[in-house]
CSV table of C-alpha atoms in Angstrom, one decimal:
chain,number,residue,atom,x,y,z
S,1,MET,CA,5.7,23.3,8.8
S,2,PRO,CA,7.5,20.1,9.5
S,3,PRO,CA,8.2,19.0,13.2
S,4,ILE,CA,11.9,20.5,15.0
S,5,LEU,CA,12.7,16.5,15.3
S,6,SER,CA,13.1,15.8,11.7
S,7,TYR,CA,15.7,18.4,11.8
S,8,HIS,CA,19.4,18.4,12.9
S,9,PRO,CA,21.0,18.1,15.5
S,10,PHE,CA,17.9,17.4,16.9
S,11,LYS,CA,16.8,14.6,14.7
S,12,GLY,CA,20.3,12.6,15.5
S,13,ILE,CA,19.4,12.8,19.1
S,14,ALA,CA,15.6,11.8,18.7
S,15,THR,CA,17.2,8.3,16.8
S,16,LEU,CA,19.6,7.8,19.5
S,17,ILE,CA,16.8,8.5,22.7
S,18,PHE,CA,14.4,5.8,20.1
S,19,ILE,CA,17.6,3.6,19.9
S,20,LEU,CA,18.2,3.6,23.3
S,21,SER,CA,14.5,3.3,24.5
S,22,ALA,CA,12.8,0.8,22.1
S,23,PRO,CA,14.6,-2.4,23.9
S,24,PRO,CA,13.4,-1.4,27.1
S,25,TYR,CA,10.2,-0.4,26.2
S,26,LEU,CA,9.8,-3.6,24.6
S,27,ALA,CA,11.2,-5.8,27.5
S,28,LEU,CA,8.1,-3.9,29.5
S,29,LEU,CA,5.7,-4.8,26.9
S,30,SER,CA,6.9,-8.4,26.8
S,31,LEU,CA,6.2,-9.0,30.7
S,32,ILE,CA,3.0,-7.2,30.3
S,33,TYR,CA,1.8,-8.8,27.5
S,34,SER,CA,2.9,-12.4,28.7
S,35,VAL,CA,-0.2,-12.1,30.3
S,36,ARG,CA,-3.2,-12.4,28.1
S,37,ALA,CA,-5.6,-10.8,29.9
S,38,PHE,CA,-3.4,-7.7,29.4
S,39,ARG,CA,-3.3,-7.9,25.5
S,40,PRO,CA,-4.9,-5.5,23.3
S,41,ILE,CA,-7.1,-8.5,22.3
S,42,ARG,CA,-7.5,-11.3,24.3
S,43,LYS,CA,-7.3,-13.8,21.3
S,44,TRP,CA,-4.1,-12.4,19.8
S,45,SER,CA,-0.9,-14.4,20.3
S,46,PHE,CA,1.9,-12.6,22.1
S,47,LYS,CA,3.7,-12.5,18.8
S,48,THR,CA,0.9,-10.4,17.6
S,49,ALA,CA,0.4,-8.1,20.5
S,50,LEU,CA,4.0,-7.5,20.9
S,51,GLY,CA,4.8,-7.2,17.0
S,52,THR,CA,1.9,-4.6,16.8
S,53,ALA,CA,3.3,-2.2,19.5
S,54,TRP,CA,6.6,-2.9,17.6
S,55,LEU,CA,5.3,-0.6,14.5
S,56,ARG,CA,3.2,1.5,16.3
S,57,LEU,CA,6.5,2.8,17.7
S,58,PHE,CA,8.9,2.7,14.6
S,59,TYR,CA,6.2,4.5,12.6
S,60,HIS,CA,5.7,7.2,15.7
S,61,TYR,CA,9.7,7.2,15.3
S,62,THR,CA,9.2,7.7,11.5
S,63,VAL,CA,6.6,10.7,11.8
S,64,LEU,CA,8.5,12.7,14.3
S,65,VAL,CA,12.2,12.4,12.4
S,66,ARG,CA,10.4,12.5,9.2
S,67,LEU,CA,12.8,9.4,8.5
S,68,ARG,CA,13.6,9.5,4.4
S,69,PRO,CA,12.2,6.8,1.9
S,70,PHE,CA,14.3,3.6,0.9
S,71,TYR,CA,14.8,3.1,-2.6
S,72,ALA,CA,16.3,0.5,-4.3
S,73,ASN,CA,19.9,-0.1,-4.8
S,74,PRO,CA,20.6,-0.8,-8.2
S,75,ALA,CA,24.2,-1.9,-7.8
S,76,LYS,CA,23.1,-4.4,-5.7
S,77,LEU,CA,20.2,-6.0,-7.4
S,78,LYS,CA,21.9,-5.8,-10.6
S,79,GLU,CA,19.3,-7.1,-13.4
S,80,ARG,CA,16.6,-7.1,-11.0
S,81,TYR,CA,16.8,-3.4,-10.3
S,82,VAL,CA,14.3,-1.6,-13.0
S,83,LEU,CA,14.6,2.3,-14.0
S,84,VAL,CA,11.2,2.8,-15.6
S,85,HIS,CA,11.2,5.8,-18.2
S,86,PRO,CA,7.4,7.9,-18.6
S,87,GLY,CA,5.4,5.8,-21.4
S,88,PRO,CA,4.2,8.8,-24.3
S,89,SER,CA,2.8,11.6,-22.6
S,90,GLU,CA,-0.6,10.8,-24.1
S,91,ILE,CA,-1.4,8.3,-21.4
S,92,TYR,CA,-1.5,10.9,-19.0
S,93,THR,CA,-4.2,12.5,-19.5
S,94,GLY,CA,-7.3,14.3,-17.4
S,95,VAL,CA,-6.7,14.4,-13.4
S,96,LEU,CA,-2.7,13.1,-15.0
S,97,ASN,CA,-2.0,16.7,-16.6
S,98,HIS,CA,-0.7,18.8,-14.3
S,99,ASP,CA,0.9,22.0,-14.7
S,100,THR,CA,4.0,21.3,-12.5
S,101,ILE,CA,3.7,18.0,-11.0
S,102,LYS,CA,5.2,15.5,-14.6
S,103,PRO,CA,5.7,11.8,-15.3
S,104,THR,CA,9.4,10.8,-14.1
S,105,PRO,CA,11.8,7.7,-14.3
S,106,VAL,CA,11.1,5.6,-11.0
S,107,PRO,CA,12.5,2.6,-9.7
S,108,ALA,CA,11.4,-1.3,-9.7
S,109,ILE,CA,12.8,-4.3,-8.5
S,110,TRP,CA,11.9,-8.0,-10.0
S,111,PHE,CA,10.9,-10.6,-7.3
S,112,PRO,CA,13.1,-13.3,-7.2
S,113,LYS,CA,14.4,-12.4,-10.9
S,114,PRO,CA,12.9,-11.3,-14.0
S,115,PRO,CA,10.7,-13.1,-16.0
S,116,ALA,CA,12.0,-15.4,-19.0
S,117,GLY,CA,10.9,-14.7,-22.4
S,118,GLY,CA,7.6,-16.5,-23.3
S,119,GLU,CA,7.1,-16.8,-19.5
S,120,LYS,CA,3.3,-17.7,-19.1
S,121,ALA,CA,3.1,-16.9,-15.0
S,122,PRO,CA,1.2,-13.9,-14.0
S,123,VAL,CA,2.9,-11.1,-13.2
S,124,VAL,CA,1.9,-9.0,-10.0
S,125,ILE,CA,3.0,-5.0,-10.1
S,126,HIS,CA,2.9,-4.4,-6.6
S,127,PHE,CA,2.6,-0.8,-4.7
S,128,GLN,CA,3.9,-1.0,-1.4
S,129,GLY,CA,2.0,1.5,1.3
S,130,GLY,CA,3.5,4.1,3.8
S,131,ALA,CA,0.4,6.7,3.8
S,132,PHE,CA,1.9,8.1,0.9
S,133,VAL,CA,5.2,9.2,2.4
S,134,ALA,CA,7.1,6.6,4.1
S,135,ALA,CA,9.0,4.2,2.0
S,136,THR,CA,11.0,1.0,4.0
S,137,ASP,CA,13.4,-1.0,2.5
S,138,PRO,CA,11.9,-2.4,-0.7
S,139,VAL,CA,14.0,-5.9,-0.4
S,140,GLU,CA,13.1,-6.3,2.7
S,141,THR,CA,9.2,-5.6,2.5
S,142,GLY,CA,9.3,-7.0,-0.8
S,143,GLU,CA,9.9,-10.7,0.3
S,144,LEU,CA,6.9,-11.6,2.1
S,145,PRO,CA,4.4,-10.7,-0.3
S,146,SER,CA,6.4,-12.1,-3.8
S,147,ARG,CA,6.3,-15.2,-2.1
S,148,ILE,CA,3.4,-15.4,-1.3
S,149,PHE,CA,2.3,-14.1,-4.6
S,150,LYS,CA,4.6,-16.6,-6.3
S,151,GLU,CA,2.6,-19.7,-4.0
S,152,LYS,CA,-0.7,-18.3,-4.5
S,153,LEU,CA,-1.1,-16.8,-8.3
S,154,GLY,CA,0.1,-18.8,-9.9
S,155,GLY,CA,3.8,-19.1,-9.6
S,156,ALA,CA,3.5,-15.4,-10.4
S,157,THR,CA,6.7,-13.2,-10.2
S,158,THR,CA,6.6,-9.5,-8.2
S,159,PHE,CA,6.9,-6.2,-10.1
S,160,TYR,CA,7.5,-4.2,-7.1
S,161,ALA,CA,6.8,-0.7,-7.8
S,162,GLN,CA,8.4,2.1,-6.1
S,163,TYR,CA,6.3,5.0,-7.0
S,164,ARG,CA,7.9,8.8,-5.4
S,165,VAL,CA,6.7,9.5,-1.6
S,166,SER,CA,4.7,13.2,-0.9
S,167,ARG,CA,7.7,15.2,0.5
S,168,ASP,CA,7.2,18.6,-1.3
S,169,ASP,CA,5.0,20.0,-3.8
S,170,LYS,CA,6.5,18.4,-7.2
S,171,THR,CA,5.3,14.7,-5.1
S,172,ARG,CA,2.0,15.7,-3.9
S,173,PHE,CA,-0.8,14.0,-6.0
S,174,PRO,CA,-1.0,13.0,-8.6
S,175,ALA,CA,3.0,12.1,-9.1
S,176,ALA,CA,2.0,9.1,-7.3
S,177,LEU,CA,-0.7,8.0,-9.3
S,178,GLN,CA,1.6,9.1,-12.8
S,179,ASP,CA,4.2,6.3,-11.8
S,180,ALA,CA,1.4,4.1,-11.2
S,181,VAL,CA,0.6,4.3,-14.8
S,182,THR,CA,4.2,4.5,-16.2
S,183,PHE,CA,4.9,1.0,-14.5
S,184,TYR,CA,1.9,-0.7,-15.5
S,185,ARG,CA,2.6,0.7,-19.1
S,186,TYR,CA,6.3,-0.4,-18.7
S,187,VAL,CA,5.1,-3.9,-17.6
S,188,LEU,CA,2.7,-4.4,-21.3
S,189,ASP,CA,6.1,-2.9,-23.1
S,190,GLN,CA,7.4,-6.1,-22.2
S,191,ASN,CA,5.1,-8.3,-23.7
S,192,VAL,CA,3.1,-9.5,-21.3
S,193,ASP,CA,-0.7,-9.5,-22.1
S,194,ALA,CA,-2.7,-7.4,-20.0
S,195,SER,CA,-5.1,-10.5,-19.1
S,196,ASN,CA,-2.0,-12.2,-17.4
S,197,ILE,CA,-1.1,-9.1,-15.2
S,198,ILE,CA,-2.8,-8.9,-11.6
S,199,ILE,CA,-2.2,-5.0,-9.9
S,200,SER,CA,-1.9,-5.1,-6.1
S,201,GLY,CA,-1.2,-2.9,-3.1
S,202,ASP,CA,-1.4,-2.7,0.6
S,203,SER,CA,-2.4,0.6,2.5
S,204,ALA,CA,-1.8,4.2,0.4
S,205,GLY,CA,-0.7,1.2,-1.9
S,206,GLY,CA,-4.1,-0.1,-2.0
S,207,ALA,CA,-5.8,3.3,-2.5
S,208,LEU,CA,-3.4,4.1,-5.5
S,209,VAL,CA,-4.7,0.9,-7.0
S,210,VAL,CA,-8.1,1.3,-6.9
S,211,ALA,CA,-7.3,4.6,-8.3
S,212,LEU,CA,-5.5,3.7,-10.9
S,213,LEU,CA,-8.5,1.5,-12.1
S,214,ARG,CA,-11.0,4.0,-12.0
S,215,TYR,CA,-8.5,6.2,-14.2
S,216,ILE,CA,-8.2,2.9,-16.4
S,217,GLU,CA,-12.0,2.5,-16.4
S,218,GLU,CA,-11.9,6.3,-17.2
S,219,HIS,CA,-9.6,6.3,-19.9
S,220,ASP,CA,-10.1,2.8,-21.8
S,221,THR,CA,-8.9,3.5,-24.6
S,222,LEU,CA,-5.1,4.2,-23.6
S,223,LEU,CA,-4.8,1.3,-21.1
S,224,PRO,CA,-6.1,-1.7,-21.2
S,225,SER,CA,-7.9,-3.8,-18.3
S,226,PRO,CA,-5.8,-6.1,-16.0
S,227,ARG,CA,-6.8,-9.2,-14.9
S,228,GLY,CA,-7.5,-8.3,-11.3
S,229,VAL,CA,-6.5,-6.2,-8.8
S,230,MET,CA,-5.8,-6.2,-5.2
S,231,ALA,CA,-6.2,-4.3,-2.5
S,232,TRP,CA,-4.7,-5.2,0.8
S,233,SER,CA,-6.4,-2.9,3.6
S,234,PRO,CA,-6.7,0.2,1.2
S,235,TRP,CA,-6.6,4.0,2.5
S,236,VAL,CA,-9.6,4.5,0.6
S,237,ASP,CA,-10.4,8.1,2.8
S,238,ILE,CA,-7.5,10.5,2.2
S,239,SER,CA,-10.5,13.6,2.9
S,240,HIS,CA,-9.6,16.3,5.7
S,241,ASP,CA,-11.7,14.6,8.4
S,242,ALA,CA,-10.2,11.1,8.2
S,243,PRO,CA,-7.8,11.3,10.9
S,244,SER,CA,-9.7,13.2,13.1
S,245,ARG,CA,-12.9,10.7,12.9
S,246,TYR,CA,-10.0,8.1,14.0
S,247,LYS,CA,-10.0,9.2,17.1
S,248,THR,CA,-12.9,8.1,18.4
S,249,THR,CA,-12.6,4.6,16.7
S,250,PRO,CA,-11.5,1.4,19.5
S,251,ARG,CA,-9.2,0.4,16.8
S,252,LEU,CA,-6.6,2.9,17.9
S,253,ARG,CA,-5.8,0.8,20.6
S,254,THR,CA,-5.4,-2.6,18.4
S,255,ASP,CA,-3.6,-1.1,14.9
S,256,PHE,CA,-0.2,-0.1,14.7
S,257,LEU,CA,-0.6,3.1,12.9
S,258,PRO,CA,-0.3,6.3,15.3
S,259,LEU,CA,-2.6,8.8,14.5
S,260,SER,CA,0.0,11.0,13.2
S,261,LEU,CA,0.9,9.1,10.3
S,262,PRO,CA,-2.4,9.5,8.5
S,263,LYS,CA,-2.5,13.0,9.4
S,264,TRP,CA,0.6,13.5,7.8
S,265,GLY,CA,0.2,11.6,4.6
S,266,ARG,CA,-3.0,13.6,4.2
S,267,GLU,CA,-1.6,16.9,4.6
S,268,ALA,CA,1.5,15.9,2.2
S,269,TYR,CA,-0.4,13.9,-0.5
S,270,SER,CA,-3.6,15.9,-0.9
S,271,PRO,CA,-3.0,18.5,-4.0
S,272,VAL,CA,-2.5,22.0,-3.4
S,273,LEU,CA,-6.2,22.8,-4.9
S,274,ARG,CA,-9.0,19.7,-4.5
S,275,THR,CA,-11.3,19.6,-7.1
S,276,GLU,CA,-14.4,18.0,-8.5
S,277,GLN,CA,-11.7,15.9,-10.7
S,278,THR,CA,-9.4,14.9,-7.9
S,279,GLU,CA,-12.1,14.0,-5.2
S,280,PRO,CA,-13.0,10.6,-6.6
S,281,TYR,CA,-9.5,9.6,-6.4
S,282,LEU,CA,-8.7,10.9,-3.0
S,283,THR,CA,-12.1,10.5,-1.1
S,284,GLN,CA,-12.3,6.8,-2.4
S,285,SER,CA,-14.8,5.3,-0.2
S,286,THR,CA,-17.6,7.8,-1.2
S,287,HIS,CA,-17.2,7.7,-4.7
S,288,PRO,CA,-17.9,3.8,-5.6
S,289,PHE,CA,-17.4,3.4,-9.9
S,290,ALA,CA,-18.0,0.7,-12.1
S,291,THR,CA,-15.3,-2.0,-13.2
S,292,LYS,CA,-15.1,-4.6,-15.8
S,293,THR,CA,-12.1,-5.7,-13.8
S,294,PRO,CA,-12.0,-8.2,-10.9
S,295,LEU,CA,-11.4,-6.3,-7.5
S,296,PHE,CA,-10.1,-7.7,-4.6
S,297,LEU,CA,-10.6,-5.8,-1.2
S,298,GLN,CA,-9.0,-6.7,1.9
S,299,ALA,CA,-9.6,-5.5,5.7
S,300,GLY,CA,-8.5,-6.4,9.4
S,301,THR,CA,-11.5,-6.2,11.9
S,302,ALA,CA,-8.9,-4.5,14.3
S,303,GLU,CA,-7.3,-2.1,11.7
S,304,LEU,CA,-7.9,1.8,11.8
S,305,ILE,CA,-9.2,2.1,8.9
S,306,TYR,CA,-11.5,-1.3,8.8
S,307,ASP,CA,-14.7,0.8,8.4
S,308,GLU,CA,-14.4,2.7,5.0
S,309,VAL,CA,-12.9,0.0,3.5
S,310,ARG,CA,-15.6,-2.3,4.2
S,311,GLU,CA,-18.2,0.6,3.4
S,312,PHE,CA,-16.2,1.4,0.1
S,313,ALA,CA,-16.6,-2.8,-0.7
S,314,GLU,CA,-20.1,-2.8,0.4
S,315,LYS,CA,-20.9,0.0,-2.4
S,316,MET,CA,-18.7,-1.2,-5.1
S,317,LYS,CA,-20.9,-4.4,-4.6
S,318,SER,CA,-23.8,-2.5,-5.4
S,319,ILE,CA,-23.0,-1.6,-9.2
S,320,LYS,CA,-24.7,-3.4,-11.6
S,321,GLY,CA,-21.8,-5.5,-13.5
S,322,ASN,CA,-19.3,-5.3,-10.8
S,323,ASP,CA,-17.3,-8.3,-9.5
S,324,ILE,CA,-15.9,-7.7,-6.0
S,325,CYS,CA,-14.7,-10.1,-4.0
S,326,TYR,CA,-14.2,-8.9,-0.1
S,327,TRP,CA,-12.3,-10.8,2.3
S,328,GLU,CA,-11.7,-9.9,6.1
S,329,VAL,CA,-9.8,-11.1,8.9
S,330,GLN,CA,-11.0,-11.6,12.2
S,331,ASN,CA,-8.8,-9.5,14.7
S,332,ALA,CA,-5.8,-8.3,12.0
S,333,PRO,CA,-4.5,-4.8,12.4
S,334,HIS,CA,-3.3,-3.1,9.5
S,335,ASP,CA,-1.6,-4.1,6.8
S,336,ILE,CA,-1.3,-8.1,6.7
S,337,ILE,CA,0.0,-8.8,3.1
S,338,LEU,CA,3.1,-6.6,4.1
S,339,ALA,CA,3.3,-6.7,7.8
S,340,GLY,CA,1.5,-10.3,8.5
S,341,GLY,CA,5.6,-11.4,9.7
S,342,TYR,CA,5.8,-8.8,12.4
S,343,THR,CA,1.9,-9.3,13.4
S,344,GLY,CA,1.9,-13.1,13.4
S,345,PHE,CA,-1.1,-13.4,10.2
S,346,VAL,CA,1.2,-14.8,7.3
S,347,LYS,CA,-1.3,-18.0,7.1
S,348,GLU,CA,-4.2,-15.5,7.2
S,349,ALA,CA,-2.2,-13.5,4.2
S,350,GLU,CA,-1.8,-16.6,2.4
S,351,GLU,CA,-5.0,-17.5,2.8
S,352,ALA,CA,-6.3,-14.5,1.3
S,353,ALA,CA,-3.8,-14.5,-1.7
S,354,GLU,CA,-5.3,-17.9,-2.8
S,355,ARG,CA,-8.7,-16.5,-2.3
S,356,ALA,CA,-7.6,-13.3,-4.9
S,357,GLY,CA,-6.5,-16.4,-7.0
S,358,GLU,CA,-9.9,-18.2,-7.1
S,359,HIS,CA,-11.5,-15.1,-7.8
S,360,PHE,CA,-9.2,-14.0,-10.7
S,361,GLY,CA,-9.3,-17.7,-12.1
S,362,LEU,CA,-5.7,-18.5,-11.3
S,363,LEU,CA,-4.6,-22.1,-9.5
S,364,GLY,CA,-2.7,-21.8,-6.0
């Protein structure tokens, strides 16, 4: 059952308290973190300590009030906005063939603009994180990753794909994965060769692109393999006991993810009935698989899900024929490709993207 603060008038009261209390709370932390010894990690900059605290506060509020997801505004974005319609029914098979959850039109944004015909630069399809339940303003959050991808991945254009977040029984798994297939098929239909497409995602979006890669491998006659896949801080363990395990990690105090966010995400995203067919797509950390596609996995050593990402990378590397690049960023909290501007890890995100480009055979 949703928390009482997600209903009006309580939601309005909680929002007012958040708006009034956040500035003095952050001002107090500013004084505390001005002394390096009081920062969660002594090597952190002042910006990292305060930015991480701000994001933790914001996501705590997001969970309490069940903040509505933000979607692209077609009137403002004009030709950059695309409403993508589902592809042919035969590409939604196996785990995507559901009795009540069906593919539906979903929005996306081109950064900086739609590619011109005949353009040779790569296209990055990027899926934003948010524990499968939250979606911040795509225009704002898409600026950093799209700029980095353009600079470090051979002048790439970014297709910022907004899959359905899980807010009811019709948007649980496999809704987001259906949307991922829809977006990939759409870009292919724009005369972009699969060898020129990189699929990317952060956090829950990172888990989604790994799931999409698994789906492509399992149904290789339906969709071609992309040039590469980038998973930034991927949430690869959406198991029942994952949130309880997070309680015991020392990284709980160094990351901005509150425990309530993955708990909400797991409850909302998990299918009503988990089966042998769905489990590899949900607990990916214990279900490595063979892939023909180069895979780039990134994790920060200060983030909540660091252990599971590292272990998943090791298991993927152990499979003969897999081409895996694991990139670890020391003392980084969660999701540097999206949140690096807040947490002071933009340079590290750029370096990671450059390494991914090398892994995929692209020049920066």
